[in-house]
Short mmCIF file of C-alpha atoms in Angstrom, two decimals:
data_model
loop_
_atom_site.label_atom_id
_atom_site.label_comp_id
_atom_site.label_asym_id
_atom_site.label_seq_id
_atom_site.Cartn_x
_atom_site.Cartn_y
_atom_site.Cartn_z
CA MET A 4 193.83 83.27 -137.03
CA GLY A 5 190.05 83.47 -137.29
CA LEU A 6 189.77 79.69 -137.18
CA LEU A 7 191.77 79.56 -133.97
CA ALA A 8 189.63 82.28 -132.42
CA ALA A 9 186.46 80.44 -133.41
CA ALA A 10 187.74 77.18 -131.94
CA ILE A 11 188.75 78.83 -128.67
CA ALA A 12 185.42 80.66 -128.38
CA ALA A 13 183.41 77.48 -128.94
CA GLY A 14 185.57 75.45 -126.55
CA LEU A 15 185.42 77.98 -123.74
CA ALA A 16 181.68 78.41 -124.17
CA ALA A 17 181.15 74.65 -123.93
CA PHE A 18 183.42 74.46 -120.89
CA GLY A 19 181.58 77.29 -119.15
CA ALA A 20 178.19 75.79 -119.92
CA SER A 21 179.24 72.39 -118.57
CA ILE A 22 180.36 73.92 -115.29
CA GLY A 23 177.17 75.98 -115.08
CA ASN A 24 174.96 72.97 -115.76
CA GLY A 25 176.80 70.92 -113.16
CA MET A 26 176.30 73.59 -110.53
CA ILE A 27 172.61 74.00 -111.37
CA VAL A 28 171.88 70.28 -111.21
CA SER A 29 173.91 69.71 -108.05
CA LYS A 30 172.14 72.52 -106.19
CA THR A 31 168.77 71.24 -107.39
CA VAL A 32 169.51 67.74 -106.11
CA GLU A 33 170.69 69.25 -102.83
CA GLY A 34 167.45 71.23 -102.56
CA MET A 35 165.38 68.12 -103.29
CA ALA A 36 167.24 66.22 -100.60
CA ARG A 37 166.49 68.95 -98.07
CA GLN A 38 162.86 69.50 -99.09
CA PRO A 39 161.40 66.58 -101.05
CA GLU A 40 157.99 68.26 -101.18
CA ALA A 41 159.45 71.08 -103.33
CA ARG A 42 160.62 68.65 -106.03
CA GLY A 43 158.27 69.88 -108.75
CA ILE A 44 159.07 73.58 -108.46
CA LEU A 45 162.79 72.86 -108.15
CA GLN A 46 162.80 70.73 -111.29
CA THR A 47 160.91 73.36 -113.26
CA THR A 48 163.32 76.06 -112.17
CA MET A 49 166.28 73.79 -112.93
CA PHE A 50 165.10 73.13 -116.50
CA ILE A 51 164.65 76.85 -117.12
CA GLY A 52 168.13 77.54 -115.76
CA VAL A 53 169.72 74.78 -117.83
CA ALA A 54 168.02 76.12 -120.97
CA LEU A 55 169.36 79.61 -120.29
CA VAL A 56 172.87 78.29 -119.66
CA GLU A 57 172.75 76.24 -122.87
CA ALA A 58 172.00 79.40 -124.85
CA LEU A 59 175.58 80.58 -124.27
CA PRO A 60 177.33 77.88 -126.37
CA ILE A 61 174.75 78.25 -129.12
CA ILE A 62 175.43 81.98 -129.32
CA ALA A 63 179.19 81.32 -129.21
CA ILE A 64 178.93 78.87 -132.12
CA VAL A 65 177.00 81.43 -134.17
CA ILE A 66 179.66 84.05 -133.43
CA ALA A 67 182.38 81.52 -134.30
CA PHE A 68 180.73 80.87 -137.66
CA LEU A 69 180.54 84.60 -138.29
CA VAL A 70 184.24 84.97 -137.50
CA MET A 71 185.09 82.08 -139.81
CA GLY A 72 182.92 83.49 -142.58
CA GLY A 73 184.84 86.74 -142.53
CA GLU A 74 187.96 85.07 -143.91
#
């Protein structure tokens, strides 16, 4: 049962991160289209946001390994 829980946790974390990254990038591109002069600050903020969103699947994988190790 722990293996199934670990697989579901990792899969949902990856799914959530992919949706989050898609939203971040799409809004950044939209902002660049509206204000091209703000490109640099928008890109910097986007990269910080993407890095924070990518932390979620990494934490989920660590938790999944901990769940699997308990068996």
